Short mmCIF file of C-alpha atoms in Angstrom, two decimals:
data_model
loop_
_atom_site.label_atom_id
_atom_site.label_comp_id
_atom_site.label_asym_id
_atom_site.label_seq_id
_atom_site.Cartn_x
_atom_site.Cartn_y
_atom_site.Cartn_z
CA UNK K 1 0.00 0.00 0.00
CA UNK K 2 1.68 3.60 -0.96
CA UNK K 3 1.42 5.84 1.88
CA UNK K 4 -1.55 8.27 2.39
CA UNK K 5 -1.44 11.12 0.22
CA UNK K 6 0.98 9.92 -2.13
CA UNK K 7 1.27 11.23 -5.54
CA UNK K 8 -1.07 14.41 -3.77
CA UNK K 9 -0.16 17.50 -4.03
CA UNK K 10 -0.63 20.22 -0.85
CA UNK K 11 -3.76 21.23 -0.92
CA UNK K 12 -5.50 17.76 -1.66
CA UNK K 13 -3.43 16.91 1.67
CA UNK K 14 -5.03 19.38 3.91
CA UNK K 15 -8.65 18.64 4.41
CA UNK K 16 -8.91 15.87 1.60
CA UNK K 17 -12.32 16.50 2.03
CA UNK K 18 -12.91 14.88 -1.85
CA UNK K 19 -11.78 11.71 -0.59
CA UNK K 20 -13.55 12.05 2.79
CA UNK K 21 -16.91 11.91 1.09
CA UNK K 22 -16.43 9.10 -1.63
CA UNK K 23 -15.70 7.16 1.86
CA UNK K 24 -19.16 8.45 3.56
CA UNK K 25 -21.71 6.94 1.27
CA UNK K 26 -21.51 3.47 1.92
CA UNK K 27 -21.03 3.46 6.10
CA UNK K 28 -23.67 5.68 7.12
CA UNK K 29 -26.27 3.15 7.56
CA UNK K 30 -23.88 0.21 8.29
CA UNK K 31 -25.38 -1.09 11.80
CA UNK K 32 -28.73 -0.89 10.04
CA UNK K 33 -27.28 -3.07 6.72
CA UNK K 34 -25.33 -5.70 8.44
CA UNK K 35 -26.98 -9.29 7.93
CA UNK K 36 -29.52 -10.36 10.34
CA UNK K 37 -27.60 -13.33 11.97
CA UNK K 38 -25.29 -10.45 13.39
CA UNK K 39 -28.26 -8.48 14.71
CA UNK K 40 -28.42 -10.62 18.13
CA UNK K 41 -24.62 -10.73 18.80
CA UNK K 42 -23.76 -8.73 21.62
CA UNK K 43 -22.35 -5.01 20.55
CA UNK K 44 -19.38 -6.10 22.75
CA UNK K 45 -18.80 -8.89 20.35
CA UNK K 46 -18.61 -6.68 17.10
CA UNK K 47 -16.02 -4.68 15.68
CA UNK K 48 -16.50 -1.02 15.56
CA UNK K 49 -14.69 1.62 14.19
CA UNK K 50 -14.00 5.30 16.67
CA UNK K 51 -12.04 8.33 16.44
CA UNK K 52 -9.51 9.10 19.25
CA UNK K 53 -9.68 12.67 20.52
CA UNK K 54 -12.97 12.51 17.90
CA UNK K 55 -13.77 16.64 18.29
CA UNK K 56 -10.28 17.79 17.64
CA UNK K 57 -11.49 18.59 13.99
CA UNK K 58 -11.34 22.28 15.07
CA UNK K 59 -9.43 24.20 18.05
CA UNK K 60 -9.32 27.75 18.81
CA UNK K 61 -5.86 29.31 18.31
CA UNK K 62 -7.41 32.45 20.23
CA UNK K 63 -8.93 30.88 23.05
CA UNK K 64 -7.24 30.17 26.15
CA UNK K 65 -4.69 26.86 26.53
CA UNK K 66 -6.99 24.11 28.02
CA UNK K 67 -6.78 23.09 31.52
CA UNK K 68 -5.24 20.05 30.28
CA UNK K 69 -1.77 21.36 30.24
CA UNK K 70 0.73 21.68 32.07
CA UNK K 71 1.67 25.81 33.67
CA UNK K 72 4.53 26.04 31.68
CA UNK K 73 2.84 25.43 28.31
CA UNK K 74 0.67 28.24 29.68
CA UNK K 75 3.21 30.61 29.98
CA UNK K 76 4.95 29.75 26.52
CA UNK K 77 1.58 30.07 24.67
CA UNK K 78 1.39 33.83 25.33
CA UNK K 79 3.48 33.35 22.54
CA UNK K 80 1.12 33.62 19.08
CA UNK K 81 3.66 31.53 17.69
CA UNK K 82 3.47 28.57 20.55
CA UNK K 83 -0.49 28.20 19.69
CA UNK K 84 -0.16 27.97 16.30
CA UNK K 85 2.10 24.82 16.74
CA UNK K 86 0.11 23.61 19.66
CA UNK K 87 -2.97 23.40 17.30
CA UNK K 88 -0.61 21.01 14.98
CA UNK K 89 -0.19 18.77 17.59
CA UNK K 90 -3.56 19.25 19.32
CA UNK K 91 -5.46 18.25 16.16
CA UNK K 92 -6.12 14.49 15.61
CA UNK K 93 -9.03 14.63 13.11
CA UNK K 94 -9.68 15.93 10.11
CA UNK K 95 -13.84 15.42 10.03
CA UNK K 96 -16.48 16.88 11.66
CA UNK K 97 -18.61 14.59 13.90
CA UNK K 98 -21.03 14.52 10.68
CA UNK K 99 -18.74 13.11 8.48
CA UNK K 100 -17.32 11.11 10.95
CA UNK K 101 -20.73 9.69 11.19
CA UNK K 102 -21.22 9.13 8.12
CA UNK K 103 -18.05 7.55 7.22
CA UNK K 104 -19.24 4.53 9.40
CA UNK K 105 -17.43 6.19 12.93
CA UNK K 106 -19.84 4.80 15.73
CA UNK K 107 -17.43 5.46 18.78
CA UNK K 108 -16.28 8.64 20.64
CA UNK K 109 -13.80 9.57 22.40
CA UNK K 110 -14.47 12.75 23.96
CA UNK K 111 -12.65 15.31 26.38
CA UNK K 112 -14.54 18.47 28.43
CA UNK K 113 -13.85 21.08 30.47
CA UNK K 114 -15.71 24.36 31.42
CA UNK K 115 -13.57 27.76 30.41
CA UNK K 116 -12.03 29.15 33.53
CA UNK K 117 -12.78 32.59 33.55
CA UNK K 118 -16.16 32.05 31.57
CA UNK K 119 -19.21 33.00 33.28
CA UNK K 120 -21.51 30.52 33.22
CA UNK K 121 -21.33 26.84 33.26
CA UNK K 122 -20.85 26.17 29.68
CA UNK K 123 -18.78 22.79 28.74
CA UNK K 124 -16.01 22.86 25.86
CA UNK K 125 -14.46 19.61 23.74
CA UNK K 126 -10.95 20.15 24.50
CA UNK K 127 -7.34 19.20 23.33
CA UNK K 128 -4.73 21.10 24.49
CA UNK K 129 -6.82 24.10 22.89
CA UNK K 130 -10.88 24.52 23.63
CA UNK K 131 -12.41 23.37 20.73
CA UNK K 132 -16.42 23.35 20.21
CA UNK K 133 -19.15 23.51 22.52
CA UNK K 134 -20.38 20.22 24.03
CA UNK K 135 -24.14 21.08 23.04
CA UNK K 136 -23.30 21.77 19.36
CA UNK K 137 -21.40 18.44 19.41
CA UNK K 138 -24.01 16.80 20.72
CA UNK K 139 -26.85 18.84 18.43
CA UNK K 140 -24.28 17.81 15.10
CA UNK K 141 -24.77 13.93 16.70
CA UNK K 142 -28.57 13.93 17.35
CA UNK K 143 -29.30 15.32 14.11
CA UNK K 144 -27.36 11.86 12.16
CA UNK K 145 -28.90 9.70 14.58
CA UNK K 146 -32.77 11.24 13.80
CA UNK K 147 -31.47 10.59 9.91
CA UNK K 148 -30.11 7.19 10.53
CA UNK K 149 -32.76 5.09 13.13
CA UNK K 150 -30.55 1.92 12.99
CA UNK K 151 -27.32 3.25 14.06
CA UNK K 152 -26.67 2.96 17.36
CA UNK K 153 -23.08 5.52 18.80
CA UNK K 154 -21.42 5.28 21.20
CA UNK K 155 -20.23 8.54 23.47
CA UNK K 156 -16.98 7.85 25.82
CA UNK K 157 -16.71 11.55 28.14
CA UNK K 158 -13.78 10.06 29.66
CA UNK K 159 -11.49 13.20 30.83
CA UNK K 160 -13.40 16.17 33.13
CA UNK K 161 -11.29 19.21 33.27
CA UNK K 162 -12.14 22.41 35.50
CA UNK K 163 -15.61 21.26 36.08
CA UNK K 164 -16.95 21.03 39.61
CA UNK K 165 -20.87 18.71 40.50
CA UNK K 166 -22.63 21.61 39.06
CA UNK K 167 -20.57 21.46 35.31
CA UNK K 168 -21.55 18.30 35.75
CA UNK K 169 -24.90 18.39 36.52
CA UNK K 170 -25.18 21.03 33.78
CA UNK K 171 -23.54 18.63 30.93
CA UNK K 172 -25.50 15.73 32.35
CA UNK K 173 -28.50 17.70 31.82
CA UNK K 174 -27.44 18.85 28.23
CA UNK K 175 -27.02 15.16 27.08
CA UNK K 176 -30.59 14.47 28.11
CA UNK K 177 -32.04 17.11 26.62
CA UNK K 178 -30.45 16.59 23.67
CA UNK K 179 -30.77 12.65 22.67
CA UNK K 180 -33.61 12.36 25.29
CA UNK K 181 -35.92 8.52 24.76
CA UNK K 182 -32.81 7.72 22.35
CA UNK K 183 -30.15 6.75 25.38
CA UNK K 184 -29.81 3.48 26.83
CA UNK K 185 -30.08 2.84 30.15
CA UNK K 186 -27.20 0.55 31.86
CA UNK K 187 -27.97 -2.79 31.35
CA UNK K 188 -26.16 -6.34 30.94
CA UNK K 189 -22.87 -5.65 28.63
CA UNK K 190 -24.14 -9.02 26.86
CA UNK K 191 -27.85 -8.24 26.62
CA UNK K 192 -27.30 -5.24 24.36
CA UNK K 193 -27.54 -6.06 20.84
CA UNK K 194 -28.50 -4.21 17.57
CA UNK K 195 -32.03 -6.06 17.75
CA UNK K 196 -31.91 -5.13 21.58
CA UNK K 197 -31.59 -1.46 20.94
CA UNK K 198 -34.01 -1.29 18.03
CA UNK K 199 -36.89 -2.64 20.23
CA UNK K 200 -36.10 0.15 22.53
CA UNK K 201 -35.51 2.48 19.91
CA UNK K 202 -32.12 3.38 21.68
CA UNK K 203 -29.39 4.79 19.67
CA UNK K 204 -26.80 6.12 22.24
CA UNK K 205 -24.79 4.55 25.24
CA UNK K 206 -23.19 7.53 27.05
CA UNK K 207 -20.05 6.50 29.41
CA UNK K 208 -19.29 9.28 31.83
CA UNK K 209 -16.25 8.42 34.19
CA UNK K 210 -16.83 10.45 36.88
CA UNK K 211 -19.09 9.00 40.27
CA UNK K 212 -22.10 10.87 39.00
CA UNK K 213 -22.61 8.60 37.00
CA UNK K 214 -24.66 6.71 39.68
CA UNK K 215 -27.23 9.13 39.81
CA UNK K 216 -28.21 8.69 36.49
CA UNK K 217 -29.89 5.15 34.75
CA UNK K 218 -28.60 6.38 31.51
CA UNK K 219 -24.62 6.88 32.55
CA UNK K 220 -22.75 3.85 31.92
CA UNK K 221 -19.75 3.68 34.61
CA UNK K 222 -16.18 4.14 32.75
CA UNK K 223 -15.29 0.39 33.68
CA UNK K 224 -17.79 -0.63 31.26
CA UNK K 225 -15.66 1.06 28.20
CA UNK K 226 -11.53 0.36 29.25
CA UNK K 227 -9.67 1.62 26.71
CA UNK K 228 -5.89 0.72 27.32
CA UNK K 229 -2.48 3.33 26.55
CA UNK K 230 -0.34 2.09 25.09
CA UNK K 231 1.92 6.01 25.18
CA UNK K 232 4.16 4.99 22.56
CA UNK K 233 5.42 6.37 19.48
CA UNK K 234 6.78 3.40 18.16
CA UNK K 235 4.46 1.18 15.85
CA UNK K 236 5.72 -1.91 16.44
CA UNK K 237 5.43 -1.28 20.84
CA UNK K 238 1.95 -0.33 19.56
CA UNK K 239 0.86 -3.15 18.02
CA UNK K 240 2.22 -5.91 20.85
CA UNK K 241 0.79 -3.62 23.62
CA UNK K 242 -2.71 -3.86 21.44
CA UNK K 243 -2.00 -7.96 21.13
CA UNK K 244 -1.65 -7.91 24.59
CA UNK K 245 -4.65 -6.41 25.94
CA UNK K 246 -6.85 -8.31 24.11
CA UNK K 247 -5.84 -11.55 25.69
CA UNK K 248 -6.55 -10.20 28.95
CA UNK K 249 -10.07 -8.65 27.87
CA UNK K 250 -12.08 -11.42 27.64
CA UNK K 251 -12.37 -11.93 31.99
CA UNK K 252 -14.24 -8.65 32.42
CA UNK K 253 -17.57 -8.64 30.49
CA UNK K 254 -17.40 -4.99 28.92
CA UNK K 255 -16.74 -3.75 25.92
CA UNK K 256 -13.32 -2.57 24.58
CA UNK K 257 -11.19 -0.02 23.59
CA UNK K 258 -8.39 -0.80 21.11
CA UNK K 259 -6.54 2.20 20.80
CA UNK K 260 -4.53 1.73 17.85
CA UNK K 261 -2.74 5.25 18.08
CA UNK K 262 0.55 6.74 18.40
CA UNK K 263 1.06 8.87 21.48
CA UNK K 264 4.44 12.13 20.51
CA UNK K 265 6.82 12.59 23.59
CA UNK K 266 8.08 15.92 24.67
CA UNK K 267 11.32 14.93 22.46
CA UNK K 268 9.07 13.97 19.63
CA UNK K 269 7.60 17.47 19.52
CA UNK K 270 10.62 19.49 20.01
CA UNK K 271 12.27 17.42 16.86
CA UNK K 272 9.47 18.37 15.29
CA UNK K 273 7.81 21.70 15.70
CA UNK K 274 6.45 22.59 12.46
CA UNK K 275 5.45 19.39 11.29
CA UNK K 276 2.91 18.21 13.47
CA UNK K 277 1.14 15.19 14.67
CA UNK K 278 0.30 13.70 10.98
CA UNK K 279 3.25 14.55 9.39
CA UNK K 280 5.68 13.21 12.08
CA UNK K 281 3.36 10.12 13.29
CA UNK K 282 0.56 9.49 11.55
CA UNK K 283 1.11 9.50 7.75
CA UNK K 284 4.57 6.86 8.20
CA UNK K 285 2.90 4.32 10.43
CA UNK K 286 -0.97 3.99 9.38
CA UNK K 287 -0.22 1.20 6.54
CA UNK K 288 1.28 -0.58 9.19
CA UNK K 289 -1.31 -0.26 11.97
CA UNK K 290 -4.06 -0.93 9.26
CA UNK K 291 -2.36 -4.06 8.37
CA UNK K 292 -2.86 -5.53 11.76
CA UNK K 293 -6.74 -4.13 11.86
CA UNK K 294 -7.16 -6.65 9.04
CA UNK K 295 -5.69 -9.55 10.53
CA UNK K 296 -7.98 -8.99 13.29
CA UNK K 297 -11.15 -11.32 14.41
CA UNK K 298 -14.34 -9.37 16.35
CA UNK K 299 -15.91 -11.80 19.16
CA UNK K 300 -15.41 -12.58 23.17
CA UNK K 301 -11.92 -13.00 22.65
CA UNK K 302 -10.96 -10.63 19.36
CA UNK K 303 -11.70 -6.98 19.08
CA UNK K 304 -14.49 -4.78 19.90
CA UNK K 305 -14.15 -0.82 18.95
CA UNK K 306 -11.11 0.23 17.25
CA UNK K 307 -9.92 3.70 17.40
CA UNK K 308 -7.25 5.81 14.99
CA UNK K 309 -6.04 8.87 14.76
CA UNK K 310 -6.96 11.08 10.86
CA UNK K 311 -9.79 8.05 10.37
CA UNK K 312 -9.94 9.15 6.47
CA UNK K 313 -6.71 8.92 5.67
CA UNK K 314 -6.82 5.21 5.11
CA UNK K 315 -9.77 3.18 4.71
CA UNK K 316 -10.20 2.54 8.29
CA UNK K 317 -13.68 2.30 8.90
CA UNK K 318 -13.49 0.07 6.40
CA UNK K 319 -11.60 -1.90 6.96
CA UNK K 320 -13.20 -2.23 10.66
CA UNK K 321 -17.10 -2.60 9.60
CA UNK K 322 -15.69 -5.60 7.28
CA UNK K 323 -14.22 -7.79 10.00
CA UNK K 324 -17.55 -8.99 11.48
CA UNK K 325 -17.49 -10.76 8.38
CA UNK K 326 -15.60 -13.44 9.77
CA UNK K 327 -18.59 -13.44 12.13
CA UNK K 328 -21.00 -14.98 9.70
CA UNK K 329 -18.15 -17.24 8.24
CA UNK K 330 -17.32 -18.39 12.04
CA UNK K 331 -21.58 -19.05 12.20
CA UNK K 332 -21.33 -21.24 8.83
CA UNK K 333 -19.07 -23.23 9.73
CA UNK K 334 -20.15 -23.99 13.02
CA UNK K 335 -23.79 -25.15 11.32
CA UNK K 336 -21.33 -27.53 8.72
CA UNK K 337 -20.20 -29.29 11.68
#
């Protein structure tokens, strides 16, 4: 496989939106299209494709640094110059949630934090710079979903930055109004199928790791969705670290994170400045991680949601959505015998 972007010139490099949109019209209805012997397999026991940091489509050079970082990135970004390469490295995504969406993206991986300063208790996507506001996120989401009845997402708010019980309350509030009779209560990690949730006419499991989550019937505790670090930036570390956590998932009964992404060191940065997370990490190594997506299996023991950095740079979703073939082929020849 040449390397993503080859043969492109610049500007078909940037957004690649062209690309991005031949990819979209075949996944957006994918859940509701699979064949009906996958329909009762647990969601657990599929393979689904995510974005990692999945809003990071679009930060704010002029905002503040996020509370994410650490004081002395604070201090350097009253520097124009330090923001501008902060939002190289701070972006992981190219697409909006939309055409995430409709690329075939069902998982999200999803950072918050209020604006200190701000009055108000209004909640941000953040990475390293504040990006979006949670409710048009969620507005962008709801809209797909109304579009799309059979596809079911699901939302991972798994880092809470600057937010005290009543941010929480407030964002908690915000994800009710906004998806309302379409969330899914906690249940039995096994029990929830496809055929489950369109009996229910569910379309959205919300994991929120934070205690609050106990208040709330439709807050699914962060142990339900472990999504193992591997912090490296080399591929092949990567890959064994993703190996190995997937022998040890089957003895906990949740789903699973595979997070097939490359993490940049302080060093890594430094080195280099200008070029930024896709250029330095990303472009080089996808071929390689995509390779081991395909020799993957879903099921109890295989892999469940699958995560990547720049999702339409290759075809990951894909790639993904066409391992629970194996699925039906594992069903056929289990009826043979």
């Amino acid at each position: 496989m040449s390397p993503p972007g080859a043969g492109l010139g610049p500007a078909a490099r940037g957004r690649r939106r062209r690309p991005a949109r031949a990819m979209v019209e075949s996944n957006a209805d994918w859940m509701g299209s699979l064949p009906a012997a996958l329909r009762s397999y647990p969601l657990s026991n599929l393979a689904i494709p995510g974005s990692h940091d999945s809003f990071s489509y679009w930060v704010d050079e002029k905002s503040p640094v996020a509370p994410d970082q650490a004081t002395a990135v604070k201090r350097l970004a009253k520097i124009s110059l330090v923001k501008k390469i902060m939002k190289k490295w701070s972006v992981t995504q190219n697409l909006t949630f939309k055409e995430q969406l409709e690329g075939g993206i069902r998982y999200f991986d999803l950072r918050v934090s209020s604006k200190p300063g701000e009055i108000g208790q209004e909640i941000y996507f953040i990475h390293g710079l504040f990006g979006i506001k949670v409710w048009d996120g969620l507005m962008e989401i709801n809209t797909f979903l109304g579009q799309h009845p059979k596809e079911v997402i699901f939302l991972d708010f798994n880092h809470f930055y600057a937010m005290d019980n009543s941010h929480h309350f407030y964002l908690i509030n915000r994800i009710r109004s906004a998806f309302g009779s379409k969330l899914c209560s906690i249940a039995c990690v096994e029990h929830v199928t496809l055929q489950y949730m369109w009996e229910k006419k569910h379309q959205v499991l919300i994991f929120y790791h934070y205690p609050l989550y106990r208040e709330y019937p439709f807050l699914w505790p962060g142990s339900k969705m472990p999504a193992p670090w591997a912090n490296t930036t080399n591929v092949r570390k990567l890959l064994q670290f993703l190996e190995t956590t997937l022998e040890e998932r089957s003895r906990y009964g949740t789903f699973h994170v595979s997070q097939a992404i490359l993490t940049p060191r302080v060093k890594t940065i430094a080195w280099h400045l200008i070029r930024g997370l896709k250029n330095t990490l990303v472009h080089r190594n996808l071929p390689m991680i995509l390779n081991w997506v395909k020799t993957q299996k879903p099921g109890v023991m295989g892999v469940n949601i699958i995560t990547s950095d720049f999702v339409e740079l290759v075809d990951f979703a894909a790639t993904v959505i066409a391992l629970n073939d194996l699925l039906l082929e594992e069903d056929e020849s289990a009826t043979k015998s």
